[in-house]
């Protein structure tokens, strides 16, 4: 499990957990903090789970333990000998059900505060932080939903009315959408929205809230799905925008604005490191991770190194190594023509006496003006 964490000061950090029970937090170019022997880490998430305006790191293990690490990192020991130690302590610990494999931190019940949503085999459970009495995560029993089929992946997506929906992938049974029904007294029930799509191959992963500022687009955020066979599909609501068959089976699906156009691109990574970048118009760019090794984990987002601040970054996790590509940017994913670069063609005609390399240089200068 891996994620990029928005630090209080604005510079993002990288958090990685493994099945051996080790949690690593990277800042800049170094491993800043570590916590060992947590148990088999199956998922982690970063968000304002306590709803106090600051992000927390939530770590859940296969043994059913939930740990919360706050922004103000606590050293494991305050003795003089431990001042140089990277070992940290968690701020909170709670017993959870066994075998939780996924989590999402978001306002899925549309109550104006974040919830913790976890997947337990066929059931989606919701927890909320109770700061009024016990200062603990409280399971909201009536906010659970049993699909009676194993859940492969979950994400959240914002609808045109500003409400948040929960997108759930069921292998061999397609996609389900849940929207909270609320009254003046609070949460009432889940409204299962019409099934979005059914795929011939099991859905491997899903990513929601894919933003767009393209003229003419509605306020709906987009959702992208990928199957085990590498079929990548983009949806807006119940409308399929496009589908694309990728070269390799995909294990990780994320989003990131890699060409700085204020539109999220879909980022998909295969087990051998072949990475695909796909924009809203189905333009695609590929990159092959330089090492010929199996990829154990992948993450994409904004990361900070030094004083340059948060920049687009790709994180590849191999056997014992973490490789970060920092400040990754593409000019454009689509094919560009001269029509995309308006300039005065008459200015070239006015210099018709210029020939050869000097003429090529003149045209290049006009194109970059």
Coordinates of C-alpha atoms in Angstrom, one line a residue:
X1 CA 0.0 0.0 0.0
X2 CA 1.2 3.5 -0.8
X3 CA 0.0 7.0 -0.8
X4 CA 1.1 10.6 -1.1
X5 CA 0.3 12.6 2.0
X6 CA -0.4 16.4 2.1
X7 CA 1.7 17.6 4.9
X8 CA 0.5 20.5 7.1
X9 CA 3.2 22.8 5.7
X10 CA 2.0 22.2 2.1
X11 CA 4.9 19.9 1.0
X12 CA 3.7 16.3 0.3
X13 CA 5.2 13.2 1.7
X14 CA 5.1 9.6 0.6
X15 CA 3.8 6.8 2.8
X16 CA 4.4 3.1 2.1
X17 CA 3.3 0.0 4.1
X18 CA 4.1 -3.6 3.5
X19 CA 2.7 -7.0 4.5
X20 CA 5.7 -7.4 6.8
X21 CA 4.2 -4.7 9.1
X22 CA 6.6 -1.9 8.2
X23 CA 5.4 1.6 7.6
X24 CA 7.8 4.1 5.9
X25 CA 7.3 7.8 5.5
X26 CA 9.5 9.6 3.0
X27 CA 10.2 13.3 2.9
X28 CA 12.3 14.9 0.2
X29 CA 14.9 12.4 -0.8
X30 CA 15.2 10.4 2.4
X31 CA 13.3 7.9 4.6
X32 CA 12.2 10.3 7.3
X33 CA 10.2 8.1 9.7
X34 CA 9.5 4.4 10.2
X35 CA 7.2 2.2 12.3
X36 CA 7.7 -1.6 12.4
X37 CA 5.8 -4.6 13.6
X38 CA 2.3 -3.2 13.0
X39 CA 1.1 -6.4 11.4
X40 CA 0.2 -7.3 7.8
X41 CA -0.6 -3.9 6.4
X42 CA -3.3 -4.3 3.8
X43 CA -4.3 -0.7 3.1
X44 CA -3.6 2.8 4.1
X45 CA -5.3 6.1 3.5
X46 CA -4.6 9.8 4.1
X47 CA -7.3 12.4 4.9
X48 CA -9.0 14.5 7.5
X49 CA -10.6 11.5 9.3
X50 CA -11.1 13.5 12.5
X51 CA -12.6 16.5 10.7
X52 CA -10.4 19.1 12.3
X53 CA -8.8 20.5 9.2
X54 CA -5.6 18.4 9.3
X55 CA -4.8 15.1 7.4
X56 CA -4.1 11.9 9.3
X57 CA -2.6 8.7 8.1
X58 CA -4.8 5.7 8.6
X59 CA -3.2 2.2 8.5
X60 CA -5.3 -1.0 8.7
X61 CA -3.8 -4.5 9.0
X62 CA -5.1 -8.0 8.0
X63 CA -5.2 -8.8 11.8
X64 CA -7.9 -6.2 12.2
X65 CA -5.9 -3.3 13.8
X66 CA -6.5 0.3 12.8
X67 CA -3.7 2.8 13.5
X68 CA -3.9 6.6 13.2
X69 CA -0.8 8.7 12.8
X70 CA -1.3 12.4 13.3
X71 CA 0.5 15.3 11.6
X72 CA 2.7 15.9 14.7
X73 CA 4.9 12.8 14.5
X74 CA 5.6 11.3 17.9
X75 CA 9.0 9.7 18.5
X76 CA 8.8 6.1 19.8
X77 CA 11.1 7.1 22.7
X78 CA 11.9 10.5 24.2
X79 CA 15.3 9.4 25.6
X80 CA 18.4 11.2 24.6
X81 CA 19.7 8.2 22.8
X82 CA 16.6 8.2 20.5
X83 CA 16.9 11.7 19.2
X84 CA 18.4 10.5 15.9
X85 CA 15.9 7.6 15.7
X86 CA 13.4 7.5 12.9
X87 CA 11.0 5.2 14.8
X88 CA 7.7 6.8 15.5
X89 CA 4.6 6.0 17.5
X90 CA 0.9 6.0 16.5
X91 CA -1.5 8.4 18.1
X92 CA -4.5 6.0 18.1
X93 CA -5.2 2.3 17.8
X94 CA -8.5 0.4 17.6
X95 CA -9.6 -3.1 16.9
X96 CA -11.4 -3.7 13.6
X97 CA -12.8 -6.8 11.8
X98 CA -10.3 -9.1 10.1
X99 CA -9.4 -9.1 6.4
X100 CA -10.1 -5.5 5.5
X101 CA -8.4 -4.9 2.2
X102 CA -9.4 -1.4 1.1
X103 CA -10.3 1.9 2.6
X104 CA -11.5 5.3 1.5
X105 CA -11.7 8.6 3.5
X106 CA -14.4 10.8 2.2
X107 CA -17.8 12.3 3.0
X108 CA -19.8 9.4 1.5
X109 CA -22.9 10.0 3.6
X110 CA -23.0 13.7 2.5
X111 CA -23.2 14.9 6.1
X112 CA -20.5 17.6 5.7
X113 CA -17.8 15.5 7.5
X114 CA -15.5 12.7 6.4
X115 CA -16.2 9.1 6.9
X116 CA -13.9 6.0 6.9
X117 CA -15.2 3.4 4.4
X118 CA -13.7 -0.1 4.5
X119 CA -14.3 -3.2 2.4
X120 CA -14.8 -6.5 4.3
X121 CA -15.2 -9.3 1.8
X122 CA -18.8 -8.6 0.5
X123 CA -19.6 -5.8 2.8
X124 CA -18.9 -2.1 2.7
X125 CA -18.8 -0.6 6.2
X126 CA -18.7 3.0 7.3
X127 CA -17.1 4.5 10.4
X128 CA -17.1 8.1 11.7
X129 CA -15.0 9.8 14.3
X130 CA -16.8 10.5 17.5
X131 CA -15.1 13.5 19.1
X132 CA -18.0 14.4 21.4
X133 CA -17.7 11.4 23.8
X134 CA -15.3 8.6 23.2
X135 CA -12.8 10.1 20.7
X136 CA -12.9 6.9 18.6
X137 CA -14.1 5.6 15.3
X138 CA -17.7 4.4 15.6
X139 CA -19.2 1.9 13.3
X140 CA -22.5 3.1 11.8
X141 CA -24.4 -0.1 11.6
X142 CA -27.2 1.1 9.2
X143 CA -24.6 2.6 6.9
X144 CA -23.2 -0.9 6.0
X145 CA -24.2 -2.5 2.7
X146 CA -23.9 -6.2 1.8
X147 CA -23.5 -6.8 -1.9
X148 CA -23.4 -10.6 -1.3
X149 CA -20.6 -10.8 -3.8
X150 CA -16.9 -10.0 -3.2
X151 CA -16.0 -6.4 -3.7
X152 CA -12.9 -5.8 -5.8
X153 CA -12.4 -2.0 -5.5
X154 CA -14.2 1.1 -4.3
X155 CA -13.9 4.9 -5.0
X156 CA -15.9 8.0 -4.6
X157 CA -17.2 10.3 -7.3
X158 CA -18.9 13.8 -7.1
X159 CA -22.2 14.1 -8.9
X160 CA -23.5 17.2 -10.7
X161 CA -25.6 18.1 -7.6
X162 CA -22.5 18.3 -5.5
X163 CA -23.4 15.0 -3.7
X164 CA -20.9 12.2 -3.3
X165 CA -21.6 8.7 -4.5
X166 CA -19.7 5.5 -3.7
X167 CA -18.6 3.5 -6.7
X168 CA -18.2 -0.3 -6.0
X169 CA -16.7 -2.8 -8.4
X170 CA -18.0 -6.4 -8.2
X171 CA -16.0 -9.0 -10.3
X172 CA -18.2 -10.7 -13.0
X173 CA -21.1 -8.4 -11.9
X174 CA -20.0 -5.0 -13.1
X175 CA -20.3 -1.7 -11.3
X176 CA -22.7 -0.6 -8.5
X177 CA -23.3 3.0 -7.4
X178 CA -24.5 3.9 -3.9
X179 CA -25.9 7.3 -2.9
X180 CA -26.8 8.3 0.6
X181 CA -30.5 9.1 1.4
X182 CA -30.7 11.8 4.1
X183 CA -33.5 13.4 6.0
X184 CA -33.6 16.2 8.6
X185 CA -32.6 13.5 11.2
X186 CA -29.6 12.4 9.3
X187 CA -28.7 9.3 7.3
X188 CA -31.6 7.1 6.3
X189 CA -30.4 4.5 3.9
X190 CA -28.4 3.7 0.8
X191 CA -30.0 4.3 -2.6
X192 CA -28.5 1.8 -5.1
X193 CA -28.3 3.8 -8.3
X194 CA -28.7 2.0 -11.7
X195 CA -25.8 -0.3 -12.4
X196 CA -23.3 1.6 -14.5
X197 CA -21.9 -1.2 -16.7
X198 CA -21.2 -4.9 -16.9
X199 CA -17.9 -6.1 -18.2
X200 CA -16.9 -9.4 -19.8
X201 CA -13.7 -9.5 -17.7
X202 CA -13.6 -8.8 -14.0
X203 CA -12.9 -5.2 -13.0
X204 CA -9.5 -4.8 -11.4
X205 CA -9.5 -1.2 -10.3
X206 CA -11.5 2.1 -10.4
X207 CA -10.7 5.7 -9.9
X208 CA -13.2 8.5 -9.5
X209 CA -13.4 12.3 -9.3
X210 CA -11.5 12.7 -12.5
X211 CA -11.7 16.4 -13.0
X212 CA -12.1 18.3 -16.3
X213 CA -12.3 22.0 -17.3
X214 CA -12.9 21.3 -20.9
X215 CA -15.5 23.7 -22.4
X216 CA -18.9 22.2 -22.6
X217 CA -18.3 19.6 -19.9
X218 CA -20.9 19.3 -17.2
X219 CA -20.1 19.5 -13.5
X220 CA -20.1 15.7 -13.2
X221 CA -16.7 14.2 -12.5
X222 CA -15.7 11.2 -14.5
X223 CA -14.9 7.6 -13.4
X224 CA -12.5 5.2 -15.1
X225 CA -12.4 1.4 -14.8
X226 CA -9.9 -1.1 -15.8
X227 CA -10.4 -4.9 -16.2
X228 CA -8.0 -7.7 -15.5
X229 CA -7.5 -8.0 -19.3
X230 CA -6.5 -4.3 -19.6
X231 CA -9.7 -2.8 -20.9
X232 CA -9.7 0.8 -19.8
X233 CA -13.1 2.6 -19.9
X234 CA -14.1 6.2 -19.1
X235 CA -17.6 7.0 -17.9
X236 CA -19.5 10.2 -17.0
X237 CA -22.6 9.2 -15.1
X238 CA -24.1 6.2 -16.9
X239 CA -22.7 7.3 -20.2
X240 CA -19.6 5.5 -21.6
X241 CA -17.3 8.1 -23.1
X242 CA -14.7 5.7 -24.6
X243 CA -12.9 2.4 -24.0
X244 CA -9.3 1.4 -24.8
X245 CA -7.6 -1.9 -24.8
X246 CA -4.2 -1.6 -23.2
X247 CA -1.2 -3.8 -24.1
X248 CA -0.8 -5.4 -20.6
X249 CA -2.9 -6.4 -17.6
X250 CA -3.1 -3.5 -15.1
X251 CA -2.8 -3.6 -11.4
X252 CA -2.9 0.1 -10.4
X253 CA -5.1 2.9 -11.7
X254 CA -4.7 6.5 -10.6
X255 CA -5.1 10.1 -11.9
X256 CA -2.8 13.0 -12.2
X257 CA -2.6 16.2 -14.3
X258 CA 0.7 15.4 -16.1
X259 CA 0.5 18.0 -18.9
X260 CA -0.5 21.0 -16.7
X261 CA -3.8 21.7 -18.5
X262 CA -6.0 21.5 -15.4
X263 CA -7.5 18.2 -16.6
X264 CA -6.7 14.9 -14.8
X265 CA -5.2 12.2 -16.9
X266 CA -5.7 8.5 -16.1
X267 CA -2.4 6.7 -15.1
X268 CA -2.4 2.9 -15.4
X269 CA 0.6 0.7 -14.4
X270 CA 1.2 -3.0 -15.3
X271 CA 3.2 -5.5 -13.3
X272 CA 6.3 -5.1 -15.4
X273 CA 6.3 -1.3 -15.1
X274 CA 4.7 -0.3 -18.4
X275 CA 2.8 2.8 -17.6
X276 CA 0.0 4.4 -19.6
X277 CA -1.1 8.0 -19.6
X278 CA -4.6 8.6 -21.1
X279 CA -6.4 11.9 -21.4
X280 CA -10.1 12.7 -21.8
X281 CA -9.9 12.5 -25.6
X282 CA -8.4 9.0 -25.5
X283 CA -4.9 10.2 -26.4
X284 CA -2.3 7.9 -25.0
X285 CA 1.4 8.0 -24.0
X286 CA 3.4 5.0 -22.7
X287 CA 6.5 4.8 -20.5
X288 CA 8.4 1.6 -19.6
X289 CA 10.1 1.5 -16.2
X290 CA 13.8 1.3 -16.9
X291 CA 14.5 -1.8 -14.7
X292 CA 13.5 -5.2 -15.9
X293 CA 11.9 -6.2 -12.5
X294 CA 8.4 -7.0 -11.2
X295 CA 6.6 -4.0 -9.7
X296 CA 5.3 -4.5 -6.2
X297 CA 3.6 -1.1 -5.9
X298 CA 2.8 2.1 -7.8
X299 CA 1.6 5.5 -6.9
X300 CA 1.2 8.8 -8.9
X301 CA 0.5 12.3 -7.6
X302 CA 2.2 15.5 -6.3
X303 CA 5.4 15.2 -4.3
X304 CA 7.8 17.7 -2.9
X305 CA 11.6 17.6 -3.0
X306 CA 13.5 20.6 -1.6
X307 CA 12.3 24.1 -2.2
X308 CA 10.7 23.3 -5.6
X309 CA 7.4 22.4 -3.9
X310 CA 4.8 19.8 -5.1
X311 CA 5.4 18.5 -8.6
X312 CA 3.9 15.6 -10.6
X313 CA 5.7 12.4 -9.5
X314 CA 5.6 8.7 -10.3
X315 CA 6.6 6.2 -7.6
X316 CA 7.6 2.6 -8.5
X317 CA 8.2 0.1 -5.7
X318 CA 10.3 -3.0 -6.5
X319 CA 11.8 -5.7 -4.3
X320 CA 13.5 -3.6 -1.7
X321 CA 13.7 -0.3 -3.7
X322 CA 11.6 2.8 -4.0
X323 CA 12.2 4.8 -7.3
X324 CA 10.7 8.3 -7.5
X325 CA 10.5 10.1 -10.8
X326 CA 10.1 13.8 -9.8
X327 CA 8.8 16.8 -11.8
X328 CA 7.3 14.5 -14.5
X329 CA 5.6 16.6 -17.2
X330 CA 4.4 16.1 -20.7
X331 CA 3.7 19.0 -23.1
X332 CA 0.7 17.3 -24.5
X333 CA -0.7 13.8 -25.0
X334 CA -2.4 14.6 -28.3
X335 CA -1.0 15.1 -31.8
X336 CA -0.4 18.8 -32.4
X337 CA -0.5 20.6 -35.7
X338 CA 0.4 24.1 -36.9
X339 CA -3.2 25.1 -36.2
X340 CA -2.5 24.6 -32.5
X341 CA 0.1 27.4 -32.7
X342 CA -1.5 30.5 -34.2
X343 CA 1.0 32.9 -35.7
X344 CA 1.3 35.3 -38.6
X345 CA 2.2 33.3 -41.8
X346 CA 2.8 36.7 -43.5
X347 CA 5.8 37.2 -41.3
X348 CA 7.4 34.2 -43.0
X349 CA 6.7 35.5 -46.5
X350 CA 8.2 38.9 -45.5
X351 CA 11.5 37.0 -45.0
X352 CA 11.4 35.0 -48.2
X353 CA 15.0 35.8 -48.8
X354 CA 16.1 33.7 -45.8
X355 CA 16.8 30.1 -46.8
X356 CA 18.3 26.9 -45.4
X357 CA 19.0 26.5 -41.7
X358 CA 18.3 30.2 -41.1
X359 CA 14.8 29.8 -42.4
X360 CA 14.2 26.7 -40.3
X361 CA 15.4 28.7 -37.2
X362 CA 13.1 31.6 -38.0
X363 CA 10.1 29.2 -38.3
X364 CA 11.0 27.6 -35.0
X365 CA 11.2 30.9 -33.3
X366 CA 7.7 31.9 -34.7
X367 CA 6.2 28.6 -33.4
X368 CA 7.5 29.1 -29.9
X369 CA 6.5 32.8 -29.7

